[in-house]
Structure formats: C-alpha cells, structure tokens
Short mmCIF file of C-alpha atoms in Angstrom, two decimals:
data_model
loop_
_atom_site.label_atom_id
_atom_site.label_comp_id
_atom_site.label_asym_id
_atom_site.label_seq_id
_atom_site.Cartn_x
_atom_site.Cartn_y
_atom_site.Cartn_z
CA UNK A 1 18.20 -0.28 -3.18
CA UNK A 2 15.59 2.35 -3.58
CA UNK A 3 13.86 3.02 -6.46
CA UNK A 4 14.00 6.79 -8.00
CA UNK A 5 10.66 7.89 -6.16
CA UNK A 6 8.74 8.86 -9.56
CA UNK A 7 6.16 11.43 -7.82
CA UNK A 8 2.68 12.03 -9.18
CA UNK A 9 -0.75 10.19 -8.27
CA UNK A 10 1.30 8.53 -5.27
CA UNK A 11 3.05 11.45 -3.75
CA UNK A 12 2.56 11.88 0.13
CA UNK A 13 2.79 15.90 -0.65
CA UNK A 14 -1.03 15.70 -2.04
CA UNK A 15 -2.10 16.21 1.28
CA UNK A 16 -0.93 19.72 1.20
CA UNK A 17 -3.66 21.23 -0.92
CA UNK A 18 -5.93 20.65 1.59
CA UNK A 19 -5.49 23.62 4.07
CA UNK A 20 -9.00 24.08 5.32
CA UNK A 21 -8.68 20.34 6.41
CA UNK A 22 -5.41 20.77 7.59
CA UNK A 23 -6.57 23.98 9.46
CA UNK A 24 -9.08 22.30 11.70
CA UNK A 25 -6.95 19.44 12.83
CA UNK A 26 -4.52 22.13 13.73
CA UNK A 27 -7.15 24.01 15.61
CA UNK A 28 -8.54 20.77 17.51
CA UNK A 29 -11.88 20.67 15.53
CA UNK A 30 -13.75 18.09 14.27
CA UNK A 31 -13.53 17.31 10.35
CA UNK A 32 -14.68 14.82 7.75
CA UNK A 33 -12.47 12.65 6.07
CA UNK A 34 -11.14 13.82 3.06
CA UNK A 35 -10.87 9.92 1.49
CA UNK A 36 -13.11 7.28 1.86
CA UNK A 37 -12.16 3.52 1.50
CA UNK A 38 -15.44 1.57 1.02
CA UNK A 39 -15.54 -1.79 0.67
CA UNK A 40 -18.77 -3.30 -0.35
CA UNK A 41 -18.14 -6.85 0.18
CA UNK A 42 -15.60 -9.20 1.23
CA UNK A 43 -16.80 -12.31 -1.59
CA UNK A 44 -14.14 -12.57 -4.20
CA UNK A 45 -13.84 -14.99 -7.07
CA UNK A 46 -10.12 -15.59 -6.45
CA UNK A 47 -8.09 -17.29 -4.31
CA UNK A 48 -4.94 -15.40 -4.15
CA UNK A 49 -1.66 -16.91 -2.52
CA UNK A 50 -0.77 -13.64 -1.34
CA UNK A 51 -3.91 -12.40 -0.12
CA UNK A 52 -3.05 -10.85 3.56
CA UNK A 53 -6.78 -11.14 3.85
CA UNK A 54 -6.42 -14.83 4.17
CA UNK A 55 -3.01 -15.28 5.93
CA UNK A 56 -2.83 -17.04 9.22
CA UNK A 57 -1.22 -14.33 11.78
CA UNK A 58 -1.86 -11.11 9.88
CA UNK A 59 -3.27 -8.30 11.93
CA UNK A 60 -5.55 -6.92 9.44
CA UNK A 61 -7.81 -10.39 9.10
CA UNK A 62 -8.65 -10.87 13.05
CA UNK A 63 -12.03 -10.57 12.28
CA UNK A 64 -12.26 -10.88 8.92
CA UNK A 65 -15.37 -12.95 6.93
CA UNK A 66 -15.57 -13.61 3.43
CA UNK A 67 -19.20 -13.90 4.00
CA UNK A 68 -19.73 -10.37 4.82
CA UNK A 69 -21.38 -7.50 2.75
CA UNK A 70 -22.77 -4.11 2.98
CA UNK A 71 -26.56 -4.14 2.03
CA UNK A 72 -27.98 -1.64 -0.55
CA UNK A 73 -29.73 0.58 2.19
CA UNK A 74 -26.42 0.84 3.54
CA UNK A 75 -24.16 1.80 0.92
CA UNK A 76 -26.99 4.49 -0.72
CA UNK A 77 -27.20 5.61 3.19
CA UNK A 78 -22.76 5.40 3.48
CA UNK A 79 -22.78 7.92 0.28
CA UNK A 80 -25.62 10.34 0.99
CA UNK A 81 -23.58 10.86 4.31
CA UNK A 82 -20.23 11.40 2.47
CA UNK A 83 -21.69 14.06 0.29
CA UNK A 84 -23.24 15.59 3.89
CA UNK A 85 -20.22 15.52 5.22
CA UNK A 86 -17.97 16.80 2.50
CA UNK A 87 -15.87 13.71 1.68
CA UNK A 88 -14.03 14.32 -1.17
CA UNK A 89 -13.02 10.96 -2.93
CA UNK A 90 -14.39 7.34 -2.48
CA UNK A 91 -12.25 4.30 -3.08
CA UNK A 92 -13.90 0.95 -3.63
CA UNK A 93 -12.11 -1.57 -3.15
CA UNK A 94 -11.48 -4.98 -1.05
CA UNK A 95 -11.95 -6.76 1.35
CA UNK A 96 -13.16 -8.71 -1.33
CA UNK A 97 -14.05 -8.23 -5.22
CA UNK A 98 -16.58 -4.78 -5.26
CA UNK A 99 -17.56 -5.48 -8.62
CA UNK A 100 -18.83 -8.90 -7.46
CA UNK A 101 -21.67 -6.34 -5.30
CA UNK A 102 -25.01 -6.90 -7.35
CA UNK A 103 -25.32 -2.90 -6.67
CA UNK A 104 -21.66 -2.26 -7.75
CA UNK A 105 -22.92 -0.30 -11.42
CA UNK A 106 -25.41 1.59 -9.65
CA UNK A 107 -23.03 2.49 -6.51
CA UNK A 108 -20.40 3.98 -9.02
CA UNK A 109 -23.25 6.20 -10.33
CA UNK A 110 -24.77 7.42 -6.81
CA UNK A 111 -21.07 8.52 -6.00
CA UNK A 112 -20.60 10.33 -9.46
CA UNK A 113 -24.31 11.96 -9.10
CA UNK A 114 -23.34 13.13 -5.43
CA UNK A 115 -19.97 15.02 -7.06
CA UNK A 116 -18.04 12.73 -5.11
CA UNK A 117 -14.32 11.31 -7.02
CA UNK A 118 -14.27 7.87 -7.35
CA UNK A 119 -11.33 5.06 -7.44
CA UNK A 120 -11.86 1.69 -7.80
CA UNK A 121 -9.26 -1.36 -7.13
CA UNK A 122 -10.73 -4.90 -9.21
CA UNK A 123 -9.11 -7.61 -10.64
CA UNK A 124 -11.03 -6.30 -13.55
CA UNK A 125 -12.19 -10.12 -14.39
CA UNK A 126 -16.08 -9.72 -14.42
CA UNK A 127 -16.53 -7.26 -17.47
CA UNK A 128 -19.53 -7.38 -17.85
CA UNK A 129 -21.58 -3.64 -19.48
CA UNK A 130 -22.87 -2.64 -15.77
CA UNK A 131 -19.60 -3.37 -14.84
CA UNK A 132 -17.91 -1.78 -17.59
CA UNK A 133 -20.18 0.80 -17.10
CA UNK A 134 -19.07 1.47 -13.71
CA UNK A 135 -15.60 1.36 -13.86
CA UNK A 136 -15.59 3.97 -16.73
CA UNK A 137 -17.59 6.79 -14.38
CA UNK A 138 -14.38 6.50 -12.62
CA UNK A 139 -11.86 9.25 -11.92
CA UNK A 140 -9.29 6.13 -11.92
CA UNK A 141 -8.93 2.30 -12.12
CA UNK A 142 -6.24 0.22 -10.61
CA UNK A 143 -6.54 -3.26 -12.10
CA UNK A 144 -4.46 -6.09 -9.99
CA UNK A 145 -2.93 -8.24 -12.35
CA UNK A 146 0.48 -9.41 -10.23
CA UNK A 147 1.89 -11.40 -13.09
CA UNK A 148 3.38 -11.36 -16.77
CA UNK A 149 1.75 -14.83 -18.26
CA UNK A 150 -1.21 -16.45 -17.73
CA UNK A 151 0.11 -19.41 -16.18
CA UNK A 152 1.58 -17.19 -13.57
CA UNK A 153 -1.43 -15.46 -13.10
CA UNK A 154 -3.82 -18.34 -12.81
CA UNK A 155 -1.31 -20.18 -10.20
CA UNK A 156 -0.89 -17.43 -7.94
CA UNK A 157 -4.87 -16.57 -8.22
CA UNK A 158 -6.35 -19.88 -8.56
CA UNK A 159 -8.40 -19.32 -11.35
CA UNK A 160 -8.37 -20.05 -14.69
CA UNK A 161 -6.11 -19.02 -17.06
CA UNK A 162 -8.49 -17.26 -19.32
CA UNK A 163 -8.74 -15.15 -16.25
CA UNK A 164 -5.71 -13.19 -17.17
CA UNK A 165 -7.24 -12.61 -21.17
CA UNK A 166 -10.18 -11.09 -19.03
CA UNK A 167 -8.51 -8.48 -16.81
CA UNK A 168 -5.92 -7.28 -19.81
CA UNK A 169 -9.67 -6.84 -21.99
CA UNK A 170 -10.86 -4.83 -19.20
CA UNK A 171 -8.08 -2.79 -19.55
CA UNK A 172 -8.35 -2.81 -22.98
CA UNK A 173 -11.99 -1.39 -22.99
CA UNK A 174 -11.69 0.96 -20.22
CA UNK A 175 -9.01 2.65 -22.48
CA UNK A 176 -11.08 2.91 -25.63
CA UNK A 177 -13.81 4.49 -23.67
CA UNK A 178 -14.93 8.26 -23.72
CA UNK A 179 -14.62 9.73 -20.94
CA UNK A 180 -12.19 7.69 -19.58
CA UNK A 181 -10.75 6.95 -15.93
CA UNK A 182 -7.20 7.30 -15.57
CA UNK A 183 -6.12 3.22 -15.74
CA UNK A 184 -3.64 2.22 -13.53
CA UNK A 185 -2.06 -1.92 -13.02
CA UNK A 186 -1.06 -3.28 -9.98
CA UNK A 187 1.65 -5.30 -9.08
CA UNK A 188 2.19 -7.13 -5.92
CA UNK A 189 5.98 -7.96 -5.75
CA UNK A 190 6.14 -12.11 -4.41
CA UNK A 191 8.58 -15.24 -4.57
CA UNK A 192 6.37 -16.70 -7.51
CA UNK A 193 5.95 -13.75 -9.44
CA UNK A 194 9.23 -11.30 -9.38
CA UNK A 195 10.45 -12.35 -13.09
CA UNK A 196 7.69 -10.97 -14.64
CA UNK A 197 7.77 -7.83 -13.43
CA UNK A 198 9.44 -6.40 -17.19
CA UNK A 199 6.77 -8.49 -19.27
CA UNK A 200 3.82 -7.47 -16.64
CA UNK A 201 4.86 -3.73 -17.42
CA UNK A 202 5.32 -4.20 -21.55
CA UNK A 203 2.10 -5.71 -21.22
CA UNK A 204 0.24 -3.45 -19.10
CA UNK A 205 1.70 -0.04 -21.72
CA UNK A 206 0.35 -1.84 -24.90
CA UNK A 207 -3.11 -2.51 -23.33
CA UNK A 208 -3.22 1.33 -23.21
CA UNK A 209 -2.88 1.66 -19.28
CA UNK A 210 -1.02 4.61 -18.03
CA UNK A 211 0.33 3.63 -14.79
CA UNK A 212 1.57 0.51 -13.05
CA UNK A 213 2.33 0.20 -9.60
CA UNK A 214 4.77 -2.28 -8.38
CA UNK A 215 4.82 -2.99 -4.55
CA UNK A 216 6.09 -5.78 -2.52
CA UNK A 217 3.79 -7.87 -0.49
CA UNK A 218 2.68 -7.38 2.64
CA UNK A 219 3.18 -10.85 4.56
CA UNK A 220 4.45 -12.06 8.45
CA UNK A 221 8.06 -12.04 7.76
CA UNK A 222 8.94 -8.86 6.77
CA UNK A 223 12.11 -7.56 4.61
CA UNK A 224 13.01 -11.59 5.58
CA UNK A 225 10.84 -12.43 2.70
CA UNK A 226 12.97 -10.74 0.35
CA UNK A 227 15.93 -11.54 0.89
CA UNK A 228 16.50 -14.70 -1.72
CA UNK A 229 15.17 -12.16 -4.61
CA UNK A 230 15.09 -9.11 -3.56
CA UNK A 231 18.45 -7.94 -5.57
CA UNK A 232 17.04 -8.96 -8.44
CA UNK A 233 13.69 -7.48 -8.13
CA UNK A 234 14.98 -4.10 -7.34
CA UNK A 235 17.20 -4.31 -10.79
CA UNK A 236 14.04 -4.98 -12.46
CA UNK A 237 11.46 -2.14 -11.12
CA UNK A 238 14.26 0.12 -11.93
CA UNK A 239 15.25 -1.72 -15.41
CA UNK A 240 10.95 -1.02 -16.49
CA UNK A 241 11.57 2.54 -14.57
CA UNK A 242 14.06 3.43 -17.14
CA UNK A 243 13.20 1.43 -20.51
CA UNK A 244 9.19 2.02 -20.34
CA UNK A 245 8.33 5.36 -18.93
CA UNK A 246 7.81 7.92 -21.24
CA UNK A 247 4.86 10.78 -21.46
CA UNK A 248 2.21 8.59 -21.94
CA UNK A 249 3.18 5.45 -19.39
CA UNK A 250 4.25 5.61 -15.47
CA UNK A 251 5.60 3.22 -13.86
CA UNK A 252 5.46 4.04 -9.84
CA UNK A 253 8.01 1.71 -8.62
CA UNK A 254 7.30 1.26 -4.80
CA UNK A 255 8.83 -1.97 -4.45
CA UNK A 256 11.30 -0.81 -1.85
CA UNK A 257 9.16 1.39 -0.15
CA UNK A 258 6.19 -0.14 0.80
CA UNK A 259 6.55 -2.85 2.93
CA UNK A 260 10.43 -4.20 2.70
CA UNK A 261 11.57 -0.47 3.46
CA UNK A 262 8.71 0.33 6.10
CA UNK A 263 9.61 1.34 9.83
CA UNK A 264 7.21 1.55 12.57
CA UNK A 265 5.68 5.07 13.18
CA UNK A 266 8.04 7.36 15.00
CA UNK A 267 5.25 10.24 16.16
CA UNK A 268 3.00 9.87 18.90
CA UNK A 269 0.18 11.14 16.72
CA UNK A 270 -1.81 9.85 13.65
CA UNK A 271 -2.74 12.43 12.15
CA UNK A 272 -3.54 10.61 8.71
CA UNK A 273 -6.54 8.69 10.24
CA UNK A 274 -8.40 11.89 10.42
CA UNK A 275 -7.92 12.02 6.50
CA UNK A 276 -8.57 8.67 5.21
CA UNK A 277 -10.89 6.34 6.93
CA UNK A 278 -11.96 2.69 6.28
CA UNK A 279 -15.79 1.71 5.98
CA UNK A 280 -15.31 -2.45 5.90
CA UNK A 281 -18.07 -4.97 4.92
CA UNK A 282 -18.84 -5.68 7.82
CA UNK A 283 -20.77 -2.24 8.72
CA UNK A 284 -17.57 -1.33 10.63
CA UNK A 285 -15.30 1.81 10.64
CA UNK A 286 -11.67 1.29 11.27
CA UNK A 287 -8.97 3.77 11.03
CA UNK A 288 -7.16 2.17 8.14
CA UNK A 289 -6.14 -0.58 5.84
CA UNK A 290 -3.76 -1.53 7.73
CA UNK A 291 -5.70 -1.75 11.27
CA UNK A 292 -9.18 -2.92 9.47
CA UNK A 293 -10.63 -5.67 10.36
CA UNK A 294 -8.69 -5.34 13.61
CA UNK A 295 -9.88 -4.79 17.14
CA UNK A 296 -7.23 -2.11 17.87
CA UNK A 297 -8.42 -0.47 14.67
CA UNK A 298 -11.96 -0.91 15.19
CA UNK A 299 -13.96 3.07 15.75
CA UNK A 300 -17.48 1.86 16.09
CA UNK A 301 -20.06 0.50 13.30
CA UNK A 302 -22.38 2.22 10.99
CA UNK A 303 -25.42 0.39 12.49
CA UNK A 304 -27.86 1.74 12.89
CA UNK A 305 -27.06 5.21 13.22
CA UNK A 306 -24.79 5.68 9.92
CA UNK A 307 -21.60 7.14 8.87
CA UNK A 308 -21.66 10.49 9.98
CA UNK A 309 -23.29 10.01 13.20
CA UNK A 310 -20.81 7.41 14.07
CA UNK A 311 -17.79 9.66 12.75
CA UNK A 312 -18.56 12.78 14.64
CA UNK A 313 -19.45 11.00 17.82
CA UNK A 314 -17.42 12.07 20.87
CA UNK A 315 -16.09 8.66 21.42
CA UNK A 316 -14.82 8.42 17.88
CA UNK A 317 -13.40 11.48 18.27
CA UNK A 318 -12.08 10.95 21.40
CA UNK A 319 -10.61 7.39 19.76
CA UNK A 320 -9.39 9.22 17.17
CA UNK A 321 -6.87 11.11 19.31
CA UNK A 322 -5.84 8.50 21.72
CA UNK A 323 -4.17 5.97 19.22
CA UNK A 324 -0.49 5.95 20.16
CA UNK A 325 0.89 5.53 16.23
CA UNK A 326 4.63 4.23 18.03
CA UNK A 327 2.74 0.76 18.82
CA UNK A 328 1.50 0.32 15.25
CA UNK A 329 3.61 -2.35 12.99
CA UNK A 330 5.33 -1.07 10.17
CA UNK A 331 3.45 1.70 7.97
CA UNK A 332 3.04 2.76 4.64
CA UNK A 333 2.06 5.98 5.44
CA UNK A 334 5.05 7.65 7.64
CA UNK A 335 6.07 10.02 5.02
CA UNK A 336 2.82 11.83 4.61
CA UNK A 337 1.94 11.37 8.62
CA UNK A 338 5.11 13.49 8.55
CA UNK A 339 3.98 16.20 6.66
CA UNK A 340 0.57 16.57 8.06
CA UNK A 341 1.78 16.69 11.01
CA UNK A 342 4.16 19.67 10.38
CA UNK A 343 1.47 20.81 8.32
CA UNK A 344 -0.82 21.40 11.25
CA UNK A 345 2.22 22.72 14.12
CA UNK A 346 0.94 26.22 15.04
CA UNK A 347 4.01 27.54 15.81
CA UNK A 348 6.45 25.69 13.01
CA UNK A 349 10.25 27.55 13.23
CA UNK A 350 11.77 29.84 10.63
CA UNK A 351 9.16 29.53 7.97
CA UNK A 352 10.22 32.61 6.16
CA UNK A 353 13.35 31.02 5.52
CA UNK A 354 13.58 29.25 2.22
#
C-alpha cells in the first residue's frame, strides 16, 4: 500500500528549477554540485539498533570508522570551496552526530556568512546555546526521534531515557526562536518501533514542528523485513496522514517508498550524482549516501588538494560518467534520476504537446 505522495520539501520535481545546472549536464560540461552532504564526524553519542552505519553486511559501512573526523582547517577550507564553486545548499549530517563537532556552532555560521542554505539532521540531544545557536541559522532541521515514548526511544538508542525529554526541548526551542528554521522529525519505520508511529506524530505537532517524515529502515533483508508489520504500519502513516495534517503540520509519509518499495536503477546513467555529492569524515568524496563509505562509491579525497580541485579533476569527472547506475542496489532516488535525465535529453519528443 502506498501512501498518498504528499509533495512539498521532498518532491523529486525540485530539481527542475535548476536549468542552468541542468543545461550543462545536457551539454557535457563540467558543473558544481548543487547539494552538499557534509558530514563532520562520524562520533555519535548513541547507539542505535538500526543504525546501517553499524550493521554487519551493509554496503554503505565498508570502510566506515567511528573514530573519524574532519579537522577545522578542513571544513573552513570544504566551505570556502562550496561558495567558489557555487554550491547551493549544505546538509550536515551523519556519519555520526555533527553537533558532537567542537566547531559545529561556528561551521553553521561560516556556511550562513558564505550565502550558502543550510540543513542539518541531529538527534537534537546536546542543546546546548552554541548548539542551539547553530541549529537556529538553519534554513531547516530534521530532528531523528524514531519513537513515541521514552522507553522506546531509549531502547532502540541506548541512551537514557531523559534523552527523549532532550530532543522534544530542542524542538521545542528551535520553534520559539526568531528567525526560525523550518523543523522537521524523523521517523525511521522498524520492528520495535512501528506502534508509535500515531503518538510520535501527535507529539512531534504539539512541540511546534512542522513536518515529520516517516521512512522505513534501510537494513540487509529488504521488503522481507516488513512483512510481519508492514500492513499495519502502512494503516498507520496513512491514519496520521489523514487525522494530523492540516496548514500548519506535514506529515511526509514515505514509508512505502523508500526502501520497502525501492527497485534497482533502470538507466544506465546517474545523472543525480552530478547534483548531490557526499563529503564523509573521513576527507573522502563519494557519490552518495547510499555508496559512501564504499569503495565503488569512493571519487577521490579532499587531501590535500581540497574540494574543488578534487571535484573538477578529470578523473572525477571521468568517474563521474562511467558509473553504470543498473549495478547499484535498490535506490531512493529513481524518480528524480528520471526526471533529470529527461530533463537534460537534447532532442526530447513532442514537447509542444501538452
């Protein structure tokens, strides 16, 4: 069962106001990436069950090290380069916890200064001012919260309870503040957590977020998984669909879609790793989430000649265009791979035609 596909902040069609972009992957030329995932470290305070980060088999931990971090002479040199190059939007998140990155208050600001957007994923459980701070210089926050109590929340995370009073306050403040970010919740869809997907939503509209997004998770045994709950859990995205968006509250329900209703890439070409781009922890540039920390993913490292260097290289470009998409596993990003690449086909039939 598919949910209703509320569009919005997580529509694939974004990519369309880009044409300039869009125009010089048509015409074979070199371009910056338009998004920017940045992940300053991979140390994180929790322990998370679900964590693909940490599970035994999944492609996108081969070389993966909790111990790795990006130094400060590296991010300030990562951002000057994005603001060289024209990237549009940074998004820090993990890899690890970013806001656990002594720099993390002072990173958020460089970006901001630079006229660069910026997005930030957290567990929003270290709310400290700086912090705070940081999160609110934000075009948008997406706190992970993956649970409806706080016993829930502290088994699944291995942390303390109080944990899950922490994150909710973060929310709580980020949505009293002026200017705020646009404050989204996130909800990872697993065996221990599916029956508090209603109460997770109530509780994420009265802290005063406006979004939650509900996703299954990504693990090694695909729709498989599912199948014991999965009935159920679609009943209850669309149940908090129906009973708790209004004007004010959104809830994106993506259970269905990403992951459990994935397919392998069916075009030769990814054009979508041309767009969005992965800077990892470990100095390395991969061409997405879902190939990071992965030797098939892996485009070369920022050391020591930086970002852009590395970017427009001839052997990243020429990477770049050799990926065959076909052999990747199943991908959340088919639908708007899709549209770019119509987007860019010089010679697209019967346009005129509506």
């Amino acid at each position: 069962m598919e949910g209703r596909m509320t569009l919005g902040i997580h529509t694939p069609w974004k990519v369309a106001h880009h044409r300039n972009l869009l125009d010089k992957i048509r015409d074979g030329q070199p371009a910056p990436p338009l998004h920017v995932q940045l992940i300053p470290t991979n140390a994180c305070p929790h322990n998370c069950r679900f964590c693909a980060l940490h599970m035994s088999g999944y492609p996108s931990n081969e070389t993966f090290n909790d111990r790795d971090k990006l130094t400060s002479e590296e991010l300030t040199g990562i951002v000057y380069d994005c603001a060289n190059m024209g990237v549009k939007a940074i998004e820090l998140t993990g890899g690890g916890e970013p806001t656990v990155h002594r720099d993390f208050p002072e990173l958020c600001s460089r970006i901001v200064q630079y006229g660069i957007k910026l997005g930030v994923v957290t567990n929003g459980t270290q709310p400290n001012d700086g912090i705070i701070d940081g999160l609110a210089a934000a075009d948008w926050v997406r706190v992970s919260i993956d649970a409806g109590s706080s016993e829930t929340y502290s088994a699944i995370r291995n942390v303390p309870s109080s944990f899950f009073t922490r994150a909710r306050e973060t929310i709580r403040t980020l949505a009293s503040s002026r200017p705020r970010p646009v404050i989204g919740v996130g909800f990872v869809v697993t065996k221990d957590n599916w029956q508090e997907i209603i109460q997770a939503c109530r509780h994420a509209k009265h802290d005063g977020a406006d979004n939650i997004r509900i996703g299954a998770v990504f693990q090694n045994n695909g729709p498989a998984y599912f199948k014991s709950f999965q009935r159920e859990a679609e009943l209850l995205c669309l149940r908090a669909e129906e009973s708790l968006g209004d004007q004010t509250f959104t809830v994106y329900n993506r259970f269905y879609e990403r992951s459990i209703g994935q397919q392998s890439p069916d075009l030769p070409c990814c054009r979508y790793q041309l767009l969005k781009t992965y800077v990892a922890a470990d100095g390395n540039v991969y061409r997405c989430c879902a190939l990071a920390n992965n030797h098939r993913g892996l485009l070369g490292s920022i050391r020591p000649t930086g970002f852009k260097k590395l970017w427009f290289s001839e052997e990243t470009q020429s990477l770049l265009c050799d990926l065959d998409a076909r052999q990747c596993p199943a991908c959340a990003y088919n639908d708007t791979n899709r549209l770019i690449d119509y987007l860019t086909d010089k010679d697209p039939l019967h346009v005129d035609f509506l």
